[in-house]
Amino acid sequence: MKKIMAVYDVDSRYADRFAEFANQREQVPFKVVAFTSLEKLREFSKREQIDLLLIGDGVTEKELEGIQAVQTVRLSETGVAKEGEAVVYKYQASDSLLREVMSWYQPQEIPTLMTVTGRRSQVIGVYSPVGRCGKSSFAFTLGQVLAREEKVLYITLEEFSGLSALTGTVYAGGLSDLLYYYTQREYSPVRLGSVTYNWGGLDYIPPVTYAEDKTGIRQEVFAGLIQKIASDGAYEKLILDVGIFCGGAEELLGICDVVYVPVKDDVVSTAKLEEWKEYLKRSGRSVLWEKLRFLQLPKPVLSMTRENYLEQLLWSDLGDFVRKLG
């Protein structure tokens, strides 16, 4: 059963719009209820436990008397907080507001929300021992295409993904934060939602903040986090863009249900692929080879611009190629 987030603001349309938006996001572990009056909110709090109350800063503490909530976050018109008060800036994009609200929420327990679907997300890996083969462009395009029909989460394990520049977004959180929560046994669907962004219907987690965040963590930790997200079942598919790890990426590829491997047909690329196959054999991981699907991607279009690169990918030859994948 989902926890309850109650929303009240003097502008009832604002509360209604936010509740409608949040309730459409499947990964949000709250049922969001908007209220048009404080009296209705007060009566509701007597019948149901409100786990998180999102309240406009025009409401005084006296007006809140008799309204019971586990935690309260203020909707501020200025963004200025009083000491010890949880505050989010009211006039920002709904997805940014939702992430910020969820980052403030302190669950009383590690919730087992979103497991009620009874399903596990399919994990699709994208990896290649061959450089400059279009791997990341393919992975993001695959995510965009699949997200038109399903709930999809894209996770990049590249140290320098270029996502911030390509989306024009300055990230307040990302994979580094999620790894911290996981290693501290504080991971929850709420934590996941607090670092999840959306691009054209595709949910994604920004990469690690610093390359050192990746090199200092074992593959098993990354794999454990991915498996945890998959077991929650909030998404039909997880797209895992696997970069280069010290010691290889086989641990991560092993948790994938299928792995797409972009390749090239030049001499050096072919030699690298043969060496990787031999390494898998020597290290006792030949079974991994059965999960691999090798792809020769269309050549990139040189005229594509940086400003609209991700949208152009969707309707490029690469986008057509992805849509034809069986």
GROMACS .gro file of N, CA and C in nm, residues 193-263:
model
  213
  193GLY      N    1   1.354   0.800  -0.670
  193GLY     CA    2   1.277   0.908  -0.732
  193GLY      C    3   1.342   1.044  -0.716
  194SER      N    4   1.419   1.062  -0.609
  194SER     CA    5   1.480   1.192  -0.583
  194SER      C    6   1.596   1.224  -0.677
  195VAL      N    7   1.647   1.123  -0.749
  195VAL     CA    8   1.758   1.147  -0.843
  195VAL      C    9   1.720   1.107  -0.985
  196THR      N   10   1.591   1.086  -1.011
  196THR     CA   11   1.546   1.045  -1.143
  196THR      C   12   1.498   1.165  -1.224
  197TYR      N   13   1.549   1.179  -1.345
  197TYR     CA   14   1.510   1.285  -1.436
  197TYR      C   15   1.434   1.224  -1.554
  198ASN      N   16   1.376   1.309  -1.636
  198ASN     CA   17   1.299   1.258  -1.750
  198ASN      C   18   1.333   1.336  -1.875
  199TRP      N   19   1.347   1.263  -1.985
  199TRP     CA   20   1.373   1.326  -2.114
  199TRP      C   21   1.282   1.263  -2.218
  200GLY      N   22   1.184   1.337  -2.264
  200GLY     CA   23   1.094   1.288  -2.368
  200GLY      C   24   1.023   1.160  -2.332
  201GLY      N   25   0.990   1.142  -2.204
  201GLY     CA   26   0.920   1.022  -2.160
  201GLY      C   27   1.011   0.914  -2.105
  202LEU      N   28   1.143   0.930  -2.124
  202LEU     CA   29   1.240   0.833  -2.074
  202LEU      C   30   1.294   0.880  -1.939
  203ASP      N   31   1.276   0.801  -1.836
  203ASP     CA   32   1.338   0.830  -1.706
  203ASP      C   33   1.485   0.792  -1.712
  204TYR      N   34   1.568   0.873  -1.646
  204TYR     CA   35   1.711   0.840  -1.643
  204TYR      C   36   1.775   0.893  -1.517
  205ILE      N   37   1.884   0.829  -1.478
  205ILE     CA   38   1.962   0.873  -1.362
  205ILE      C   39   2.092   0.933  -1.413
  206PRO      N   40   2.122   1.056  -1.375
  206PRO     CA   41   2.249   1.117  -1.419
  206PRO      C   42   2.368   1.035  -1.370
  207PRO      N   43   2.481   1.044  -1.439
  207PRO     CA   44   2.598   0.962  -1.404
  207PRO      C   45   2.663   1.007  -1.274
  208VAL      N   46   2.767   0.935  -1.235
  208VAL     CA   47   2.841   0.970  -1.114
  208VAL      C   48   2.893   1.113  -1.126
  209THR      N   49   2.899   1.182  -1.012
  209THR     CA   50   2.942   1.322  -1.011
  209THR      C   51   3.089   1.335  -1.048
  210TYR      N   52   3.170   1.246  -0.993
  210TYR     CA   53   3.314   1.245  -1.021
  210TYR      C   54   3.355   1.105  -1.065
  211ALA      N   55   3.450   1.097  -1.156
  211ALA     CA   56   3.496   0.967  -1.205
  211ALA      C   57   3.545   0.880  -1.089
  212GLU      N   58   3.602   0.945  -0.985
  212GLU     CA   59   3.653   0.870  -0.870
  212GLU      C   60   3.542   0.795  -0.797
  213ASP      N   61   3.417   0.845  -0.807
  213ASP     CA   62   3.305   0.778  -0.741
  213ASP      C   63   3.284   0.639  -0.799
  214LYS      N   64   3.320   0.624  -0.927
  214LYS     CA   65   3.304   0.494  -0.993
  214LYS      C   66   3.422   0.404  -0.965
  215THR      N   67   3.543   0.457  -0.975
  215THR     CA   68   3.661   0.373  -0.961
  215THR      C   69   3.679   0.324  -0.818
  216GLY      N   70   3.618   0.393  -0.723
  216GLY     CA   71   3.633   0.352  -0.583
  216GLY      C   72   3.531   0.250  -0.537
  217ILE      N   73   3.441   0.207  -0.627
  217ILE     CA   74   3.335   0.113  -0.589
  217ILE      C   75   3.345  -0.012  -0.674
  218ARG      N   76   3.333  -0.127  -0.611
  218ARG     CA   77   3.343  -0.255  -0.682
  218ARG      C   78   3.223  -0.277  -0.773
  219GLN      N   79   3.247  -0.356  -0.877
  219GLN     CA   80   3.139  -0.392  -0.969
  219GLN      C   81   3.021  -0.454  -0.896
  220GLU      N   82   3.049  -0.534  -0.793
  220GLU     CA   83   2.942  -0.604  -0.721
  220GLU      C   84   2.844  -0.507  -0.658
  221VAL      N   85   2.894  -0.389  -0.617
  221VAL     CA   86   2.806  -0.289  -0.556
  221VAL      C   87   2.713  -0.230  -0.661
  222PHE      N   88   2.769  -0.195  -0.776
  222PHE     CA   89   2.686  -0.147  -0.886
  222PHE      C   90   2.582  -0.254  -0.923
  223ALA      N   91   2.627  -0.378  -0.934
  223ALA     CA   92   2.537  -0.487  -0.972
  223ALA      C   93   2.426  -0.505  -0.869
  224GLY      N   94   2.462  -0.495  -0.741
  224GLY     CA   95   2.362  -0.509  -0.636
  224GLY      C   96   2.257  -0.399  -0.642
  225LEU      N   97   2.300  -0.276  -0.669
  225LEU     CA   98   2.206  -0.165  -0.682
  225LEU      C   99   2.112  -0.186  -0.799
  226ILE      N  100   2.166  -0.226  -0.914
  226ILE     CA  101   2.083  -0.249  -1.032
  226ILE      C  102   1.982  -0.360  -1.005
  227GLN      N  103   2.026  -0.466  -0.941
  227GLN     CA  104   1.935  -0.577  -0.910
  227GLN      C  105   1.825  -0.534  -0.815
  228LYS      N  106   1.858  -0.445  -0.722
  228LYS     CA  107   1.758  -0.394  -0.629
  228LYS      C  108   1.653  -0.313  -0.702
  229ILE      N  109   1.697  -0.225  -0.792
  229ILE     CA  110   1.602  -0.145  -0.869
  229ILE      C  111   1.514  -0.236  -0.954
  230ALA      N  112   1.575  -0.337  -1.015
  230ALA     CA  113   1.499  -0.430  -1.101
  230ALA      C  114   1.397  -0.508  -1.019
  231SER      N  115   1.435  -0.550  -0.899
  231SER     CA  116   1.345  -0.631  -0.817
  231SER      C  117   1.225  -0.552  -0.768
  232ASP      N  118   1.237  -0.420  -0.758
  232ASP     CA  119   1.123  -0.337  -0.718
  232ASP      C  120   1.014  -0.340  -0.824
  233GLY      N  121   1.052  -0.358  -0.949
  233GLY     CA  122   0.954  -0.375  -1.056
  233GLY      C  123   0.879  -0.251  -1.096
  234ALA      N  124   0.930  -0.132  -1.065
  234ALA     CA  125   0.860  -0.009  -1.103
  234ALA      C  126   0.868   0.015  -1.253
  235TYR      N  127   0.970  -0.041  -1.317
  235TYR     CA  128   0.991  -0.023  -1.460
  235TYR      C  129   0.983  -0.158  -1.530
  236GLU      N  130   0.932  -0.154  -1.654
  236GLU     CA  131   0.935  -0.276  -1.734
  236GLU      C  132   1.078  -0.310  -1.775
  237LYS      N  133   1.154  -0.205  -1.808
  237LYS     CA  134   1.290  -0.230  -1.856
  237LYS      C  135   1.389  -0.130  -1.797
  238LEU      N  136   1.509  -0.179  -1.768
  238LEU     CA  137   1.621  -0.095  -1.730
  238LEU      C  138   1.723  -0.103  -1.843
  239ILE      N  139   1.768   0.012  -1.891
  239ILE     CA  140   1.874   0.017  -1.993
  239ILE      C  141   2.003   0.053  -1.921
  240LEU      N  142   2.101  -0.035  -1.927
  240LEU     CA  143   2.226  -0.016  -1.856
  240LEU      C  144   2.337   0.010  -1.957
  241ASP      N  145   2.383   0.135  -1.964
  241ASP     CA  146   2.493   0.173  -2.053
  241ASP      C  147   2.623   0.152  -1.977
  242VAL      N  148   2.687   0.039  -2.003
  242VAL     CA  149   2.804  -0.003  -1.925
  242VAL      C  150   2.931   0.053  -1.985
  243GLY      N  151   3.007   0.124  -1.903
  243GLY     CA  152   3.136   0.177  -1.948
  243GLY      C  153   3.249   0.081  -1.917
  244ILE      N  154   3.369   0.133  -1.915
  244ILE     CA  155   3.486   0.052  -1.888
  244ILE      C  156   3.516   0.053  -1.738
  245PHE      N  157   3.534  -0.064  -1.682
  245PHE     CA  158   3.570  -0.079  -1.541
  245PHE      C  159   3.708  -0.139  -1.530
  246CYS      N  160   3.780  -0.099  -1.425
  246CYS     CA  161   3.908  -0.163  -1.396
  246CYS      C  162   3.879  -0.308  -1.358
  247GLY      N  163   3.933  -0.401  -1.434
  247GLY     CA  164   3.903  -0.541  -1.406
  247GLY      C  165   3.789  -0.595  -1.489
  248GLY      N  166   3.741  -0.515  -1.585
  248GLY     CA  167   3.635  -0.562  -1.673
  248GLY      C  168   3.497  -0.528  -1.624
  249ALA      N  169   3.397  -0.560  -1.707
  249ALA     CA  170   3.258  -0.528  -1.676
  249ALA      C  171   3.171  -0.653  -1.668
  250GLU      N  172   3.236  -0.769  -1.657
  250GLU     CA  173   3.162  -0.895  -1.668
  250GLU      C  174   3.062  -0.917  -1.555
  251GLU      N  175   3.093  -0.868  -1.434
  251GLU     CA  176   3.000  -0.883  -1.322
  251GLU      C  177   2.868  -0.815  -1.352
  252LEU      N  178   2.876  -0.697  -1.407
  252LEU     CA  179   2.755  -0.623  -1.442
  252LEU      C  180   2.682  -0.686  -1.559
  253LEU      N  181   2.755  -0.728  -1.659
  253LEU     CA  182   2.691  -0.791  -1.774
  253LEU      C  183   2.621  -0.921  -1.734
  254GLY      N  184   2.673  -0.984  -1.631
  254GLY     CA  185   2.615  -1.111  -1.586
  254GLY      C  186   2.474  -1.096  -1.530
  255ILE      N  187   2.437  -0.978  -1.481
  255ILE     CA  188   2.302  -0.959  -1.426
  255ILE      C  189   2.203  -0.916  -1.533
  256CYS      N  190   2.252  -0.891  -1.655
  256CYS     CA  191   2.165  -0.848  -1.764
  256CYS      C  192   2.093  -0.967  -1.826
  257ASP      N  193   1.973  -0.944  -1.873
  257ASP     CA  194   1.898  -1.050  -1.942
  257ASP      C  195   1.944  -1.063  -2.087
  258VAL      N  196   1.984  -0.950  -2.144
  258VAL     CA  197   2.040  -0.949  -2.280
  258VAL      C  198   2.139  -0.834  -2.285
  259VAL      N  199   2.242  -0.850  -2.368
  259VAL     CA  200   2.344  -0.745  -2.382
  259VAL      C  201   2.362  -0.715  -2.530
  260TYR      N  202   2.337  -0.590  -2.568
  260TYR     CA  203   2.363  -0.546  -2.705
  260TYR      C  204   2.509  -0.500  -2.714
  261VAL      N  205   2.578  -0.551  -2.815
  261VAL     CA  206   2.720  -0.521  -2.831
  261VAL      C  207   2.743  -0.458  -2.968
  262PRO      N  208   2.750  -0.324  -2.976
  262PRO     CA  209   2.785  -0.261  -3.104
  262PRO      C  210   2.928  -0.295  -3.143
  263VAL      N  211   2.948  -0.330  -3.267
  263VAL     CA  212   3.082  -0.367  -3.315
  263VAL      C  213   3.109  -0.296  -3.448
   0.00000   0.00000   0.00000
